[in-house]
Coordinates of C-alpha atoms in Angstrom, one line a residue:
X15 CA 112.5 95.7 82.6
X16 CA 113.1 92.1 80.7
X17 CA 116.1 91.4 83.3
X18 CA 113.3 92.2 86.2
X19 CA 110.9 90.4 84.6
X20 CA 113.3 87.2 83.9
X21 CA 114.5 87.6 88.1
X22 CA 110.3 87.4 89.0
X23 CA 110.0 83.8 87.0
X24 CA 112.9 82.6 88.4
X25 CA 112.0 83.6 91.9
X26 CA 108.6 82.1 90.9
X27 CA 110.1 78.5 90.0
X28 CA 111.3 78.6 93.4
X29 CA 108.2 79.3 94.9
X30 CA 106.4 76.6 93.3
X31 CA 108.9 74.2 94.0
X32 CA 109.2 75.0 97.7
X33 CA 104.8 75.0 97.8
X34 CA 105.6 71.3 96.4
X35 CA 107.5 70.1 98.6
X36 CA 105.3 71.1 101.3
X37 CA 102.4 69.7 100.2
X38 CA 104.1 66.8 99.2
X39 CA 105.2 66.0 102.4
X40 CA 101.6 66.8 104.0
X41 CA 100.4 64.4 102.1
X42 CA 102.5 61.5 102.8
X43 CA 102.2 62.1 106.8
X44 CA 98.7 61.8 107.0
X45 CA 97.6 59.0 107.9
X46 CA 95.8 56.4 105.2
X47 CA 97.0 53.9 102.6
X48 CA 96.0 55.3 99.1
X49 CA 96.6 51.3 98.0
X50 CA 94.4 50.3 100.4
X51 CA 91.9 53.1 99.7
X52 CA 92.2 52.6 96.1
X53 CA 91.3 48.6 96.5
X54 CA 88.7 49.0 99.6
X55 CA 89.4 47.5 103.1
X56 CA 88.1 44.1 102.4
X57 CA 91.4 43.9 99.6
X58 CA 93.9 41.6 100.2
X59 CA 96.8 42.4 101.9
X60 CA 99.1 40.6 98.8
X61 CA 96.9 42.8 96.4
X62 CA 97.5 46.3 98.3
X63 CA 101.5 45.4 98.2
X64 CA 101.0 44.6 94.8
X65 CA 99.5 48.0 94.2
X66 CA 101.8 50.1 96.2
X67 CA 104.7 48.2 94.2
X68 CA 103.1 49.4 91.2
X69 CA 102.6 52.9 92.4
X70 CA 105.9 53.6 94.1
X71 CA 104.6 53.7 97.1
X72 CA 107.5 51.8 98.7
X73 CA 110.1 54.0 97.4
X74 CA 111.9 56.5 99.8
X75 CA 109.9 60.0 100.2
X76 CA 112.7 61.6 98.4
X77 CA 113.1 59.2 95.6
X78 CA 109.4 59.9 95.1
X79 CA 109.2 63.4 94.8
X80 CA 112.4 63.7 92.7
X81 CA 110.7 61.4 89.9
X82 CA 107.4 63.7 90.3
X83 CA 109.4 66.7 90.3
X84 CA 111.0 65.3 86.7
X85 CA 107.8 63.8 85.2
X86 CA 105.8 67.2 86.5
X87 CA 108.4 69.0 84.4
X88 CA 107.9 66.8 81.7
X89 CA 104.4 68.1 81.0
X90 CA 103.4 64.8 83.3
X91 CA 101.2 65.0 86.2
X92 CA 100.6 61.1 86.4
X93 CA 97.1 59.0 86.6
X94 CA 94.3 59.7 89.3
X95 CA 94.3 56.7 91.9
X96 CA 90.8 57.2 91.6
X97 CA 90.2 56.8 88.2
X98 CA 93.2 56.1 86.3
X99 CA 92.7 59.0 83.9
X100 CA 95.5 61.3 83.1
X101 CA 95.5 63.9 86.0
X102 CA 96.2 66.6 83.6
X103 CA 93.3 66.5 81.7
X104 CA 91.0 66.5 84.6
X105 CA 92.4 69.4 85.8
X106 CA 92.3 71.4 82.8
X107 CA 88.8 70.3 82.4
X108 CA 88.2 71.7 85.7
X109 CA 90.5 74.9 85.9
X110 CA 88.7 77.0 83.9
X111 CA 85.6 76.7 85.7
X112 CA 87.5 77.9 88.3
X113 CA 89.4 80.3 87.1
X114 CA 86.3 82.1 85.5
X115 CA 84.6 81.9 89.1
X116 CA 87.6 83.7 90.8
X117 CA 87.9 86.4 87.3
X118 CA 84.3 87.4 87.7
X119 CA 84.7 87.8 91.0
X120 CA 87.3 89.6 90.9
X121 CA 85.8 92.0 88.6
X122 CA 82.6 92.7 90.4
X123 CA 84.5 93.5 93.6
X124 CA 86.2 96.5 91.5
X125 CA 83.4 97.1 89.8
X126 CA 81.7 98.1 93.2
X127 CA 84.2 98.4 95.8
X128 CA 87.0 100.7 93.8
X129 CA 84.0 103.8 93.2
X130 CA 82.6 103.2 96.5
X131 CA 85.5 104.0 97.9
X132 CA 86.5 106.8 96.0
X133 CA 82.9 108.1 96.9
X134 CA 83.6 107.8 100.5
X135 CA 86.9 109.6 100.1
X136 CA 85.6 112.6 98.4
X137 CA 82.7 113.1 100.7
X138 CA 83.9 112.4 103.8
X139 CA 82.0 111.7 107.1
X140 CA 78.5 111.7 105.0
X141 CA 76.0 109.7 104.7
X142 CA 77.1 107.5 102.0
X143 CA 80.5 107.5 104.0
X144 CA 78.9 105.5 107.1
X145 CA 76.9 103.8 105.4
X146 CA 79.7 102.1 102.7
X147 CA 81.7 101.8 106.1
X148 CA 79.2 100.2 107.7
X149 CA 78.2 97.8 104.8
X150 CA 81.4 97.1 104.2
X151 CA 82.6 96.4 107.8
X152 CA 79.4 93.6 107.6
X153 CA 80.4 91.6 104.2
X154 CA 83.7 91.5 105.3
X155 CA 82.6 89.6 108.8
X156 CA 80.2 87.5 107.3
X157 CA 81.4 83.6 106.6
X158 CA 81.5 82.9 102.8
X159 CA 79.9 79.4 103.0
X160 CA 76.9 81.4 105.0
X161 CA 76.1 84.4 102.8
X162 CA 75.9 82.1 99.9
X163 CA 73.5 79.5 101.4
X164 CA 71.5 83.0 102.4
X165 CA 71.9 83.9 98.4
X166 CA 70.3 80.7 97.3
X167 CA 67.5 80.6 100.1
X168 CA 66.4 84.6 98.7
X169 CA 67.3 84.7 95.0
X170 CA 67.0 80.9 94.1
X171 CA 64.7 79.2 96.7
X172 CA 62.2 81.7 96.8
X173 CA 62.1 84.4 94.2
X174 CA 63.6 81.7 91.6
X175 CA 66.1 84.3 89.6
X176 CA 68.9 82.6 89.5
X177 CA 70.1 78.7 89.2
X178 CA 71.1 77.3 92.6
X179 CA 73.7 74.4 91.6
X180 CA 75.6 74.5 88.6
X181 CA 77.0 76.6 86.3
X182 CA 74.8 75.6 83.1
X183 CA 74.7 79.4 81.8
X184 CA 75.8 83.0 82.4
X185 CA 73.1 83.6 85.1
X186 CA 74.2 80.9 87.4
X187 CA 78.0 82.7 87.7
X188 CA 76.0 85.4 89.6
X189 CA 75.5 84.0 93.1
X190 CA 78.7 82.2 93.6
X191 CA 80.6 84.9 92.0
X192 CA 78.6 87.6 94.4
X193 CA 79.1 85.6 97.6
X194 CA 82.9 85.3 96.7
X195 CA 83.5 88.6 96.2
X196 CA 82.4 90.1 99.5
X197 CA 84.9 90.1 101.0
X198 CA 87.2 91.8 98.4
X199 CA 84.9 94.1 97.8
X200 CA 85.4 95.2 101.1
X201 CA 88.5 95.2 101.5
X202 CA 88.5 97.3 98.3
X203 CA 86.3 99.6 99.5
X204 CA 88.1 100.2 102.9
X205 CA 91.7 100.5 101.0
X206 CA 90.7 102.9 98.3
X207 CA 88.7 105.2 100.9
X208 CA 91.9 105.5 103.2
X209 CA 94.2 106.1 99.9
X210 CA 92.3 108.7 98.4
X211 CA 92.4 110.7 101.7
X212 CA 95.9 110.3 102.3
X213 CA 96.3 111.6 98.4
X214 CA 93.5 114.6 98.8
X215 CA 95.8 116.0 101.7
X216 CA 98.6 115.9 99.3
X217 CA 100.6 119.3 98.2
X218 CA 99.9 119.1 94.7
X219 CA 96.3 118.4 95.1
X220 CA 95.7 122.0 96.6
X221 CA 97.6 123.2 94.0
X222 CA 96.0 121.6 91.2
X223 CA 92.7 122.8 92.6
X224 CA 94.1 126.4 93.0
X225 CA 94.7 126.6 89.2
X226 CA 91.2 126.2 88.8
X227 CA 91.4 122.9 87.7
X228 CA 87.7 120.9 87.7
X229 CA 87.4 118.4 90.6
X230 CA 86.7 115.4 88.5
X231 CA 89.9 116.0 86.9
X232 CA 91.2 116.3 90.3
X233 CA 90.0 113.4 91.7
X234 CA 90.3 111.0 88.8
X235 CA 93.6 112.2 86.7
X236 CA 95.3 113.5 90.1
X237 CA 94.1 111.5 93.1
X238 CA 93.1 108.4 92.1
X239 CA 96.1 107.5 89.9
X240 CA 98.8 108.3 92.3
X241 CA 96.5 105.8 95.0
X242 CA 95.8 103.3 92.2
X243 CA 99.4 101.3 93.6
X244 CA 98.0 99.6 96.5
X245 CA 94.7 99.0 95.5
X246 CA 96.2 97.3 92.3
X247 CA 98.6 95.7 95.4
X248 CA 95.6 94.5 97.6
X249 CA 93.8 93.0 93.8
X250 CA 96.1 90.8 92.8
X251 CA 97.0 89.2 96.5
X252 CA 93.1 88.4 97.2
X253 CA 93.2 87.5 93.4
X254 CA 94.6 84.6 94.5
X255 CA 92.7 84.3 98.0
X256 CA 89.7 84.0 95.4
X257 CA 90.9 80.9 93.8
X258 CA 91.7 79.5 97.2
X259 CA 87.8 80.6 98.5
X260 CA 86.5 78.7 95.3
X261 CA 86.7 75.7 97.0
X262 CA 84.3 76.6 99.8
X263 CA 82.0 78.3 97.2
X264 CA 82.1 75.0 95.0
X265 CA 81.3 73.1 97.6
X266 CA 78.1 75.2 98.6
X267 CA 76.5 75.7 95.0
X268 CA 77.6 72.0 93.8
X269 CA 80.1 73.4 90.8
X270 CA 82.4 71.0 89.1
X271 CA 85.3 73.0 89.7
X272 CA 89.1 72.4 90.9
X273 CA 88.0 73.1 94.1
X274 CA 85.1 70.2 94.6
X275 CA 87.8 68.2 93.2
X276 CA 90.2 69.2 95.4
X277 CA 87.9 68.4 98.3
X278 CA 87.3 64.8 96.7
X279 CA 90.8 64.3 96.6
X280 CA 91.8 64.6 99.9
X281 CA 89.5 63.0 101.3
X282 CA 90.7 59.8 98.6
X283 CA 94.4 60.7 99.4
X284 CA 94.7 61.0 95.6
X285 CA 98.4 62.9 95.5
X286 CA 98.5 63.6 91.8
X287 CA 95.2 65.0 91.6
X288 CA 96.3 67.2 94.4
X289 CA 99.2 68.0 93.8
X290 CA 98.3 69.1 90.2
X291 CA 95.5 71.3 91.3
X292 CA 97.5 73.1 93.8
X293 CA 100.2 73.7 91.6
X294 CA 97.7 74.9 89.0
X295 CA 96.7 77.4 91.7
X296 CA 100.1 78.0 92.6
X297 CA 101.2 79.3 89.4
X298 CA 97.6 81.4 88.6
X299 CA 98.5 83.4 91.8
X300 CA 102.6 83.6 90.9
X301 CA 101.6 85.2 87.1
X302 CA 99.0 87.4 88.4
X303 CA 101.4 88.6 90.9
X304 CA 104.1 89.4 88.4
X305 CA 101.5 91.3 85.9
X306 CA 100.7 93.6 89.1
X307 CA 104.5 94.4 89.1
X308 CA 104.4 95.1 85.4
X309 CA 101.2 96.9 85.7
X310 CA 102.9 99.1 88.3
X311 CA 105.6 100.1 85.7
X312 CA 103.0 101.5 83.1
X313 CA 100.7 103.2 86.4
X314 CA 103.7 104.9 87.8
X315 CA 107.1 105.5 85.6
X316 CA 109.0 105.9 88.7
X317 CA 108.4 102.7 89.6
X318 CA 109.7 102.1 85.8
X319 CA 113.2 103.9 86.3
X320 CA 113.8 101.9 89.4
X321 CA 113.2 98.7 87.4
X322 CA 115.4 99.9 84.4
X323 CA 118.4 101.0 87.1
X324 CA 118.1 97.9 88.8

């Protein structure tokens, strides 16, 4: 299990670098002059040398990203162009806003979608089976940006129960976090329902149930822990398809997160600040994906022997 687990991080320091590169090179081919952006268009043409001299900016792409690659492994992600602070600490001033955004998230679409499904599975073609289809079929088609500016028109523009902006308190992770999760939730919902029905068809299901054992035990102990792999499979992939929607979401309710920096950046061509966030991202999804594989040892011990043979 520690030789898998060593293969995963080293598979995973590939991964990042590779995601580097790319987005390293993205950045350098569009166009804009972060010198000249940095200084305004009125600047000098002798001062915006000056500056790209001093940034490195005339050094071959490859030259370039080697010395980020070693200072970034160094524990150095460089200054902002836009403010000349340390772009390390503004990410990690930002990241956890973000990361909590994407956790709670994350947690109310299980919270919801995991029983719902279940419930749809066990009761099959009811009512509460079309109408979790049905409901689910619509969060998962609506646009993120949209069902959150219909959030803040209901809940905070009219009835006034939650904050609109921000993230000054508990209360105010409730929109954003509810418009992220939508989509997950439905996705959870659908996955679970069509699990639990291949499972119920199962062999040892019938034969659990004709030894008179009780159907909660069925369901629960024997049905939902044998179809717990892909729904555990299909959490931590939008896991990270939740940090990604944060910067949407950020945008929408105003929340100084990595992904209203993000934006900011971009738009300023400011390379270390992007770079940094999107490796911050990078590796959030990377570790989450490797506690999955863990998590399907302990669910699972087949899964177990196949990492201790391997």
């Amino acid at each position: 299990m520690i030789k898998y687990i060593l293969q995963r991080l080293a598979m995973m320091i590939v991964v990042v670098l590779g995601i580097s590169f790319i987005v390293y090179t993205i950045m350098n081919l569009t166009p804009g002059n972060p010198a000249q952006l940095i200084l305004g268009q009125s600047a000098p043409p002798e001062q915006v040398a000056k500056l790209e001299e001093e940034l490195g900016l005339n050094d071959p792409f490859f030259v370039r990203y080697f010395n980020y690659i070693t200072d970034m492994v160094r524990g150095d992600f460089g200054e902002s162009y836009q403010t000349g602070l340390p772009v390390f600490e503004e990410i990690l001033s930002r990241f956890p806003t973000t990361l909590t955004l994407a956790a709670v998230a994350m947690f109310i679409a299980a919270l919801i979608g995991v029983p719902i499904g279940v419930i749809s599975a066990v009761r099959q073609y009811s009512f509460m089976d079309a109408a979790s289809t049905v409901a689910a079929l619509i969060f998962a088609s609506i646009p993120n940006f949209v069902l959150g500016l219909i959030l803040m028109l209901v809940f905070s523009l009219n009835l006034g129960w939650f904050p609109a902006t921000f993230l000054n308190n508990p209360s105010s992770y409730v929109l954003p976090a509810v418009t992220l999760c939508t989509a997950t939730m439905a996705t959870l919902v659908r996955m679970t329902r069509s699990t639990m029905l291949e499972v119920l068809k199962q062999d040892y299901i019938r034969t659990a149930r004709a030894k008179g054992a009780e159907e909660k035990s069925v369901v629960l102990h024997h049905s939902l822990r044998n179809a717990l792999l892909p729904i555990i499979t299909v959490i931590g992939v939008d896991f990270g398809y939740l940090l990604g929607g944060t910067v949407v979401i950020e945008s929408v309710f105003a929340i100084p997160g990595l992904g209203s920096l993000l934006i900011t950046s971009i738009r300023m061509k400011d390379t270390p600040v992007v770079m940094a966030a999107i490796m911050f991202v990078t590796l959030a999804y990377s570790l989450v994906n490797l506690i999955v594989d863990i998590v399907y040892a302990y669910i699972d011990p087949r899964i177990k022997s196949q990492y201790e043979r391997a």
